[in-house]
Amino acid sequence: MFELGIDSAPTVDDIHRGTAVVSRIGEGRDDVERIDLMRALEELKCAAEAAQAMLTAAFDRSQREREARAGVPVERRGRAVASQVALARRESPHRGRQHLGLALVLEELPCTRDAFRAGRITEWRVMLLARETACLSKADRGEVDRRMAGDADVLEAMGDGELVSRAREAVYELDPVSFVERRRRAEADRHVGLRPAPDVMSQLSALLPAKDGVAVWAVLGREADQRRAAGDERSRGQIMADTLVRRMLDPREGERSLPLMINVVVPDSVLLGDDHNFGWIEHYGPVPGDLLREWIATNAEDGVDQWVRRLYVAPATGALVAMDSSARRFEGRLADYLRLRDRGCRTRWCDSPVRHLDHALDHADGGLTSAANGQGVCEHCNYAKQALGWSARPRPGPRHTVETVTPTGHRYLSTAPPLTVAERGLRVDFVMTA
Ligand SMILES: [Zn+2]
């Protein structure tokens, strides 16, 4: 399919020809061939991911060497590698860091790497193996690799669950102490997350040490059981959810309640009339106008302070869009405008919330503190952008566009989300006094 000599390394053109071959696959001649094609494609996918991992590790080495030659201090070297891997793979920097981590671990798992390159194990299973052996010394990790992947036929026959439990057994046998260390490290990763869920719901999650998670669950369950025994008609799950919210938002005795600010952008047509447009809630995303109107009305009935202020007028009039500042930092209404225009980090494929307002073209290089030269970025992307060989600048266009050039000279354009909601946006600040 690639028409290569045995010794020649494939080029990008060779791979494009391979992609063209795969994209011509139709429905297959018969069911036997369909199954055979599916297996062959699965092997191709695994081998392709293995090749990406090996390229990633080599790229990391080469970038670090380049930075060393340029005099970048050792602790700052390689910090933008994951971002470049992510852009190349059209994924978030978070995923880029995972890919880089896996690529580096794979160098210490040679048997697993061979099976991966031969298309016999998926990237996911390689990741599971890397995760299970993360706590081990290099030597012990090599030993688990030999036991698990020394025989590729055995490795290939294992499912996810079997692979994890056999790896755990081997790890425990080689280094029981590391299990304790690992638990401690896992506890350090505790956090709370919020994701939009279907039907304008949200999924609030918490990753907790087992004892804390079990205790919170038990307290909510006990409250639900007591209330249901007393005749509450809500389901057990509903009472648990309501209790969680009430306990978080109600002030405890003796505590002063603090106002809570939730930023909402709505076109005035949604706020005043009944059109079917959406509003947008910071840290959540789009919300239908009727729900927002209901929320605002309920807040008013409950006596919750809220006010509406005009953030900026139609772009046609240009009042705020053209606004710039002589200040070094983005502040006030210009800062509000950038956060609401960009909504999330402006790096392509990065969905993180905005943490910093950044000059696309550096202030030191003459970049203005203006709406055109400003962009919202997450912490990680702001950090990556400061590495050796990165540059960015705004590009003219109907929607706000920033061009970023990475150290390899690859160019990526990032365009602000459509302005439909924010266009004639009013901002509603709900001050919820809990
Ligand atoms: Zn980002």
Short mmCIF file of C-alpha atoms and ligand atoms in Angstrom, two decimals:
data_model
loop_
_atom_site.label_atom_id
_atom_site.label_comp_id
_atom_site.label_asym_id
_atom_site.label_seq_id
_atom_site.Cartn_x
_atom_site.Cartn_y
_atom_site.Cartn_z
CA MET A 1 0.00 0.00 0.00
CA PHE A 2 2.86 2.39 0.72
CA GLU A 3 5.19 0.95 -1.95
CA LEU A 4 8.23 1.45 0.19
CA GLY A 5 11.61 -0.15 0.19
CA ILE A 6 12.19 -2.14 3.38
CA ASP A 7 14.69 0.32 4.80
CA SER A 8 13.13 3.65 3.85
CA ALA A 9 11.31 5.59 6.56
CA PRO A 10 7.87 6.74 5.35
CA THR A 11 7.39 10.44 4.60
CA VAL A 12 4.34 12.61 5.22
CA ASP A 13 3.38 12.08 1.53
CA ASP A 14 3.53 8.31 2.02
CA ILE A 15 1.17 8.56 5.00
CA HIS A 16 -1.23 10.80 3.01
CA ARG A 17 -1.29 8.13 0.29
CA GLY A 18 -2.07 5.56 3.00
CA THR A 19 -4.93 7.74 4.30
CA ALA A 20 -6.25 8.01 0.74
CA VAL A 21 -6.19 4.19 0.47
CA VAL A 22 -8.11 3.79 3.74
CA SER A 23 -10.66 6.43 2.80
CA ARG A 24 -11.47 4.43 -0.35
CA ILE A 25 -12.59 1.40 1.69
CA GLY A 26 -16.23 0.81 0.87
CA GLU A 27 -18.66 -1.72 2.31
CA GLY A 28 -16.41 -4.76 1.72
CA ARG A 29 -17.16 -7.71 -0.56
CA ASP A 30 -18.65 -10.01 2.08
CA ASP A 31 -18.95 -10.35 5.85
CA VAL A 32 -15.69 -12.30 6.19
CA GLU A 33 -13.82 -9.48 4.48
CA ARG A 34 -15.69 -6.86 6.53
CA ILE A 35 -14.48 -8.44 9.79
CA ASP A 36 -10.95 -8.89 8.41
CA LEU A 37 -10.86 -5.24 7.31
CA MET A 38 -12.05 -4.08 10.74
CA ARG A 39 -9.24 -6.01 12.45
CA ALA A 40 -6.63 -4.78 9.96
CA LEU A 41 -7.79 -1.17 10.47
CA GLU A 42 -7.67 -1.63 14.25
CA GLU A 43 -4.04 -2.76 13.95
CA LEU A 44 -3.28 0.18 11.67
CA LYS A 45 -4.80 2.61 14.22
CA CYS A 46 -2.70 1.14 17.05
CA ALA A 47 0.49 1.22 14.98
CA ALA A 48 -0.27 4.83 13.98
CA GLU A 49 -0.72 5.84 17.64
CA ALA A 50 2.54 4.07 18.54
CA ALA A 51 4.30 6.00 15.77
CA GLN A 52 2.82 9.26 17.13
CA ALA A 53 4.17 8.39 20.59
CA MET A 54 7.67 7.72 19.27
CA LEU A 55 7.64 10.95 17.26
CA THR A 56 6.46 12.82 20.36
CA ALA A 57 9.34 11.50 22.49
CA ALA A 58 11.89 12.40 19.75
CA PHE A 59 10.30 15.87 19.38
CA ASP A 60 10.56 16.43 23.14
CA ARG A 61 14.28 15.51 23.11
CA SER A 62 15.02 17.74 20.13
CA GLN A 63 13.09 20.76 21.50
CA ARG A 64 14.91 20.48 24.84
CA GLU A 65 18.29 20.30 23.08
CA ARG A 66 17.40 23.35 21.00
CA GLU A 67 16.41 25.29 24.14
CA ALA A 68 19.61 24.17 25.87
CA ARG A 69 21.65 25.57 22.98
CA ALA A 70 19.70 28.86 23.24
CA GLY A 71 20.56 29.10 26.94
CA VAL A 72 17.06 28.44 28.32
CA PRO A 73 17.45 27.32 31.99
CA VAL A 74 16.88 23.59 32.45
CA GLU A 75 13.70 24.00 34.55
CA ARG A 76 12.05 26.01 31.76
CA ARG A 77 12.95 23.66 28.92
CA GLY A 78 10.29 21.59 27.18
CA ARG A 79 7.36 23.44 28.72
CA ALA A 80 5.64 24.13 25.38
CA VAL A 81 6.18 20.66 23.88
CA ALA A 82 2.78 19.33 24.95
CA SER A 83 1.02 22.38 23.47
CA GLN A 84 2.66 21.79 20.08
CA VAL A 85 1.78 18.08 20.17
CA ALA A 86 -1.81 19.05 21.00
CA LEU A 87 -2.06 21.52 18.10
CA ALA A 88 -0.63 18.93 15.69
CA ARG A 89 -3.18 16.35 16.90
CA ARG A 90 -6.08 18.86 17.04
CA GLU A 91 -6.59 18.25 20.73
CA SER A 92 -6.54 20.28 23.96
CA PRO A 93 -3.24 21.05 25.74
CA HIS A 94 -4.51 18.81 28.54
CA ARG A 95 -4.64 15.86 26.12
CA GLY A 96 -1.28 16.98 24.71
CA ARG A 97 0.25 16.57 28.17
CA GLN A 98 -1.24 13.07 28.43
CA HIS A 99 0.18 12.12 25.02
CA LEU A 100 3.61 13.46 25.99
CA GLY A 101 3.54 11.66 29.34
CA LEU A 102 2.64 8.38 27.66
CA ALA A 103 5.34 8.81 25.01
CA LEU A 104 8.00 9.30 27.71
CA VAL A 105 6.78 6.35 29.80
CA LEU A 106 6.76 4.13 26.72
CA GLU A 107 10.54 4.47 26.49
CA GLU A 108 10.71 2.55 29.78
CA LEU A 109 8.29 -0.15 28.57
CA PRO A 110 10.12 -1.62 25.54
CA CYS A 111 8.07 -4.86 25.25
CA THR A 112 4.80 -2.90 25.45
CA ARG A 113 6.12 -0.46 22.87
CA ASP A 114 6.96 -3.27 20.45
CA ALA A 115 3.45 -4.74 20.80
CA PHE A 116 1.98 -1.24 20.33
CA ARG A 117 4.02 -0.63 17.16
CA ALA A 118 2.97 -4.03 15.81
CA GLY A 119 -0.68 -2.96 16.25
CA ARG A 120 -1.43 -5.59 18.91
CA ILE A 121 -2.41 -3.36 21.84
CA THR A 122 -4.50 -0.17 21.88
CA GLU A 123 -3.33 3.23 23.11
CA TRP A 124 -5.89 2.97 25.93
CA ARG A 125 -4.38 -0.30 27.22
CA VAL A 126 -0.87 1.13 26.96
CA MET A 127 -2.14 4.06 29.02
CA LEU A 128 -3.60 1.70 31.65
CA LEU A 129 -0.28 -0.13 31.90
CA ALA A 130 1.62 3.15 32.18
CA ARG A 131 -0.76 4.35 34.90
CA GLU A 132 -0.51 1.15 36.93
CA THR A 133 3.30 1.20 36.85
CA ALA A 134 3.66 4.96 37.41
CA CYS A 135 4.69 4.50 41.06
CA LEU A 136 7.58 2.08 40.31
CA SER A 137 11.30 2.58 39.85
CA LYS A 138 12.57 2.30 36.30
CA ALA A 139 13.97 -1.18 36.98
CA ASP A 140 10.71 -2.50 38.52
CA ARG A 141 8.71 -0.96 35.72
CA GLY A 142 10.91 -2.79 33.21
CA GLU A 143 10.25 -6.03 35.09
CA VAL A 144 6.44 -5.53 34.95
CA ASP A 145 6.81 -4.72 31.25
CA ARG A 146 8.62 -8.04 30.65
CA ARG A 147 6.00 -10.01 32.63
CA MET A 148 3.01 -8.31 31.01
CA ALA A 149 4.17 -7.78 27.44
CA GLY A 150 7.08 -10.19 26.98
CA ASP A 151 4.71 -12.51 25.16
CA ALA A 152 2.67 -10.36 22.76
CA ASP A 153 0.15 -13.19 22.21
CA VAL A 154 -0.72 -13.22 25.91
CA LEU A 155 -0.87 -9.40 26.08
CA GLU A 156 -3.10 -9.22 23.02
CA ALA A 157 -5.57 -11.66 24.59
CA MET A 158 -6.08 -9.56 27.75
CA GLY A 159 -9.07 -7.28 28.25
CA ASP A 160 -8.85 -3.95 30.11
CA GLY A 161 -9.88 -5.41 33.48
CA GLU A 162 -7.53 -8.40 33.30
CA LEU A 163 -4.65 -6.18 32.21
CA VAL A 164 -5.16 -3.82 35.16
CA SER A 165 -5.52 -6.54 37.78
CA ARG A 166 -2.49 -8.52 36.55
CA ALA A 167 -0.38 -5.35 36.41
CA ARG A 168 -1.49 -4.47 39.96
CA GLU A 169 -0.55 -7.90 41.24
CA ALA A 170 2.91 -7.60 39.68
CA VAL A 171 3.39 -4.07 41.06
CA TYR A 172 2.34 -5.11 44.56
CA GLU A 173 4.68 -8.10 44.50
CA LEU A 174 7.65 -6.00 43.37
CA ASP A 175 7.10 -2.92 45.52
CA PRO A 176 4.34 -2.96 48.16
CA VAL A 177 5.55 0.33 49.65
CA SER A 178 4.81 2.20 46.44
CA PHE A 179 1.11 1.44 46.90
CA VAL A 180 1.06 3.74 49.93
CA GLU A 181 2.97 6.43 48.05
CA ARG A 182 0.56 6.10 45.19
CA ARG A 183 -2.48 6.56 47.39
CA ARG A 184 -0.94 9.70 48.86
CA ARG A 185 -0.31 11.05 45.39
CA ALA A 186 -3.86 10.24 44.33
CA GLU A 187 -5.24 12.13 47.36
CA ALA A 188 -3.31 15.20 46.24
CA ASP A 189 -5.35 15.14 43.01
CA ARG A 190 -8.68 15.70 44.82
CA HIS A 191 -10.82 18.32 43.10
CA VAL A 192 -14.32 19.47 42.19
CA GLY A 193 -15.47 19.81 38.57
CA LEU A 194 -18.47 21.19 36.71
CA ARG A 195 -19.57 20.11 33.24
CA PRO A 196 -22.65 20.96 31.20
CA ALA A 197 -25.04 18.00 30.95
CA PRO A 198 -27.91 17.47 28.43
CA ASP A 199 -31.25 19.30 28.87
CA VAL A 200 -29.68 22.32 30.58
CA MET A 201 -28.51 20.29 33.54
CA SER A 202 -25.01 20.31 34.98
CA GLN A 203 -22.81 17.54 36.30
CA LEU A 204 -21.06 18.60 39.51
CA SER A 205 -18.45 16.04 40.45
CA ALA A 206 -15.86 15.62 43.16
CA LEU A 207 -12.82 13.36 43.14
CA LEU A 208 -12.26 12.58 46.83
CA PRO A 209 -10.33 10.20 49.07
CA ALA A 210 -12.56 7.15 49.59
CA LYS A 211 -13.40 7.95 53.23
CA ASP A 212 -14.59 11.50 52.40
CA GLY A 213 -16.66 10.40 49.40
CA VAL A 214 -18.31 7.58 51.38
CA ALA A 215 -19.03 9.91 54.32
CA VAL A 216 -20.68 12.62 52.18
CA TRP A 217 -22.72 9.98 50.37
CA ALA A 218 -23.85 8.48 53.71
CA VAL A 219 -24.90 11.86 55.17
CA LEU A 220 -26.98 12.68 52.07
CA GLY A 221 -28.53 9.19 52.13
CA ARG A 222 -29.43 9.44 55.84
CA GLU A 223 -31.12 12.82 55.31
CA ALA A 224 -33.10 11.37 52.37
CA ASP A 225 -34.20 8.31 54.36
CA GLN A 226 -35.33 10.44 57.33
CA ARG A 227 -37.29 12.82 55.13
CA ARG A 228 -38.96 10.03 53.15
CA ALA A 229 -39.91 8.28 56.42
CA ALA A 230 -41.53 11.59 57.46
CA GLY A 231 -43.61 11.64 54.27
CA ASP A 232 -41.48 13.62 51.81
CA GLU A 233 -42.64 12.56 48.35
CA ARG A 234 -39.46 13.39 46.46
CA SER A 235 -37.33 10.45 45.33
CA ARG A 236 -34.27 9.48 47.36
CA GLY A 237 -31.99 10.81 44.60
CA GLN A 238 -33.88 14.12 44.43
CA ILE A 239 -33.67 14.69 48.19
CA MET A 240 -29.94 13.86 48.17
CA ALA A 241 -29.33 16.36 45.35
CA ASP A 242 -31.47 19.06 47.00
CA THR A 243 -29.72 18.51 50.34
CA LEU A 244 -26.31 18.86 48.74
CA VAL A 245 -27.28 22.21 47.18
CA ARG A 246 -29.00 23.50 50.33
CA ARG A 247 -26.08 22.64 52.61
CA MET A 248 -23.63 24.35 50.27
CA LEU A 249 -25.62 27.51 49.65
CA ASP A 250 -27.34 28.11 53.00
CA PRO A 251 -25.16 29.98 55.48
CA ARG A 252 -24.45 28.08 58.64
CA GLU A 253 -25.43 29.67 61.94
CA GLY A 254 -23.21 32.52 62.94
CA GLU A 255 -21.75 32.85 59.45
CA ARG A 256 -22.20 36.01 57.44
CA SER A 257 -23.57 35.35 53.98
CA LEU A 258 -21.42 36.58 51.13
CA PRO A 259 -22.84 37.77 47.83
CA LEU A 260 -22.25 35.39 44.97
CA MET A 261 -21.78 36.70 41.45
CA ILE A 262 -22.84 34.75 38.39
CA ASN A 263 -22.26 36.43 35.04
CA VAL A 264 -24.87 36.03 32.34
CA VAL A 265 -24.88 37.49 28.84
CA VAL A 266 -28.23 37.88 27.13
CA PRO A 267 -29.35 39.79 24.07
CA ASP A 268 -31.95 42.33 25.22
CA SER A 269 -34.54 40.70 22.94
CA VAL A 270 -34.30 37.57 25.11
CA LEU A 271 -34.43 39.51 28.34
CA LEU A 272 -37.46 41.60 27.43
CA GLY A 273 -39.47 39.58 24.98
CA ASP A 274 -40.07 35.98 24.20
CA ASP A 275 -37.77 35.06 21.40
CA HIS A 276 -36.05 31.73 21.07
CA ASN A 277 -32.51 32.95 21.37
CA PHE A 278 -30.00 31.75 23.94
CA GLY A 279 -28.21 33.50 26.75
CA TRP A 280 -24.81 32.44 27.98
CA ILE A 281 -23.73 31.72 31.55
CA GLU A 282 -20.07 32.11 32.41
CA HIS A 283 -18.43 28.76 33.36
CA TYR A 284 -21.42 26.86 31.95
CA GLY A 285 -22.38 27.77 28.39
CA PRO A 286 -25.58 28.52 26.45
CA VAL A 287 -28.94 28.47 28.25
CA PRO A 288 -32.36 28.92 26.56
CA GLY A 289 -33.90 32.38 26.97
CA ASP A 290 -37.10 31.14 28.63
CA LEU A 291 -35.12 29.52 31.45
CA LEU A 292 -33.10 32.69 31.98
CA ARG A 293 -36.28 34.78 32.17
CA GLU A 294 -37.68 32.33 34.71
CA TRP A 295 -34.49 32.52 36.75
CA ILE A 296 -34.48 36.31 36.74
CA ALA A 297 -38.16 36.43 37.73
CA THR A 298 -37.63 33.94 40.58
CA ASN A 299 -34.67 35.91 41.87
CA ALA A 300 -36.80 39.08 41.82
CA GLU A 301 -39.60 37.33 43.77
CA ASP A 302 -37.08 36.04 46.31
CA GLY A 303 -35.73 39.55 46.78
CA VAL A 304 -32.30 38.64 45.40
CA ASP A 305 -30.32 41.69 44.37
CA GLN A 306 -29.61 41.73 40.67
CA TRP A 307 -28.80 44.37 38.20
CA VAL A 308 -28.43 44.69 34.51
CA ARG A 309 -25.77 46.77 32.91
CA ARG A 310 -25.06 47.38 29.32
CA LEU A 311 -21.67 45.92 28.59
CA TYR A 312 -21.27 47.08 25.05
CA VAL A 313 -23.34 48.25 22.17
CA ALA A 314 -23.66 46.81 18.68
CA PRO A 315 -20.30 46.28 17.00
CA ALA A 316 -21.52 48.47 14.14
CA THR A 317 -21.34 51.54 16.35
CA GLY A 318 -17.92 50.42 17.50
CA ALA A 319 -18.01 52.24 20.83
CA LEU A 320 -16.44 49.54 22.92
CA VAL A 321 -15.05 47.29 20.22
CA ALA A 322 -12.72 50.05 19.18
CA MET A 323 -11.88 50.84 22.76
CA ASP A 324 -8.29 50.53 23.81
CA SER A 325 -6.35 51.49 26.84
CA SER A 326 -2.98 52.97 27.56
CA ALA A 327 -2.67 50.63 30.54
CA ARG A 328 -0.30 47.69 30.55
CA ARG A 329 -3.06 45.34 31.71
CA PHE A 330 -6.57 44.58 30.47
CA GLU A 331 -8.96 46.04 33.03
CA GLY A 332 -12.53 47.18 33.58
CA ARG A 333 -14.97 47.10 30.70
CA LEU A 334 -12.32 46.05 28.19
CA ALA A 335 -11.52 43.02 30.38
CA ASP A 336 -15.25 42.20 30.66
CA TYR A 337 -15.58 42.50 26.92
CA LEU A 338 -12.66 40.11 26.20
CA ARG A 339 -13.93 37.48 28.64
CA LEU A 340 -17.39 37.56 27.16
CA ARG A 341 -16.18 37.67 23.54
CA ASP A 342 -13.80 34.72 23.93
CA ARG A 343 -15.73 32.72 26.59
CA GLY A 344 -13.01 30.03 26.71
CA CYS A 345 -9.26 29.84 26.07
CA ARG A 346 -8.49 31.03 22.55
CA THR A 347 -5.98 28.27 21.76
CA ARG A 348 -7.43 26.01 19.09
CA TRP A 349 -9.02 22.85 20.57
CA CYS A 350 -8.40 24.02 24.16
CA ASP A 351 -11.72 24.19 26.02
CA SER A 352 -10.35 25.50 29.32
CA PRO A 353 -11.89 28.55 31.01
CA VAL A 354 -10.20 31.93 30.55
CA ARG A 355 -7.75 32.67 33.36
CA HIS A 356 -5.57 35.39 31.82
CA LEU A 357 -6.12 38.25 29.43
CA ASP A 358 -3.12 38.26 27.15
CA HIS A 359 -1.60 40.57 24.56
CA ALA A 360 -1.49 38.50 21.33
CA LEU A 361 1.42 40.66 20.16
CA ASP A 362 3.46 41.26 23.31
CA HIS A 363 3.18 44.65 24.96
CA ALA A 364 7.01 44.80 24.94
CA ASP A 365 6.95 44.38 21.14
CA GLY A 366 4.52 47.26 20.69
CA GLY A 367 1.29 45.26 21.09
CA LEU A 368 -1.64 47.48 22.13
CA THR A 369 -3.88 46.95 25.13
CA SER A 370 -6.90 46.80 22.83
CA ALA A 371 -9.82 44.54 22.01
CA ALA A 372 -8.09 43.59 18.74
CA ASN A 373 -4.80 42.63 20.38
CA GLY A 374 -6.35 41.05 23.48
CA GLN A 375 -7.24 37.42 23.92
CA GLY A 376 -8.48 35.24 26.77
CA VAL A 377 -6.24 32.25 27.48
CA CYS A 378 -5.98 29.54 30.11
CA GLU A 379 -3.08 29.32 32.53
CA HIS A 380 -1.30 26.56 30.63
CA CYS A 381 -1.54 28.23 27.21
CA ASN A 382 -0.39 31.55 28.61
CA TYR A 383 2.66 29.77 29.99
CA ALA A 384 3.38 27.83 26.77
CA LYS A 385 3.14 30.98 24.68
CA GLN A 386 6.06 32.51 26.58
CA ALA A 387 8.41 29.68 25.55
CA LEU A 388 11.22 30.16 23.04
CA GLY A 389 10.11 30.65 19.42
CA TRP A 390 6.37 31.34 19.91
CA SER A 391 4.67 34.41 18.48
CA ALA A 392 1.12 35.63 17.94
CA ARG A 393 -0.66 38.57 16.35
CA PRO A 394 -4.23 39.60 15.53
CA ARG A 395 -5.32 39.09 11.88
CA PRO A 396 -7.94 41.17 10.12
CA GLY A 397 -11.28 39.46 9.47
CA PRO A 398 -15.01 39.68 10.09
CA ARG A 399 -14.59 37.87 13.41
CA HIS A 400 -11.73 38.41 15.81
CA THR A 401 -8.82 36.19 14.73
CA VAL A 402 -5.41 35.54 16.24
CA GLU A 403 -2.60 33.80 14.37
CA THR A 404 -0.14 31.84 16.50
CA VAL A 405 3.18 30.61 15.12
CA THR A 406 4.89 27.75 16.98
CA PRO A 407 8.69 27.16 17.12
CA THR A 408 8.49 24.76 14.14
CA GLY A 409 6.89 27.53 12.03
CA HIS A 410 3.42 25.92 11.99
CA ARG A 411 0.62 28.49 11.91
CA TYR A 412 -2.71 28.14 13.72
CA LEU A 413 -5.64 30.54 13.42
CA SER A 414 -8.07 30.98 16.29
CA THR A 415 -11.37 32.75 15.67
CA ALA A 416 -13.62 34.07 18.44
CA PRO A 417 -16.96 32.23 18.85
CA PRO A 418 -19.90 33.65 16.85
CA LEU A 419 -21.28 36.88 18.24
CA THR A 420 -24.96 35.96 18.06
CA VAL A 421 -25.50 36.01 21.80
CA ALA A 422 -23.03 38.67 22.83
CA GLU A 423 -23.67 40.94 19.85
CA ARG A 424 -26.12 43.27 21.47
CA GLY A 425 -25.33 41.81 24.82
CA LEU A 426 -26.49 43.01 28.14
CA ARG A 427 -24.80 41.54 31.10
CA VAL A 428 -26.85 40.49 34.09
CA ASP A 429 -25.00 40.19 37.33
CA PHE A 430 -26.96 38.01 39.70
CA VAL A 431 -25.88 38.80 43.17
CA MET A 432 -27.25 35.82 45.02
CA THR A 433 -27.17 36.38 48.72
CA ALA A 434 -26.92 32.87 50.04
ZN ZN B 1 -5.70 26.94 26.77
#
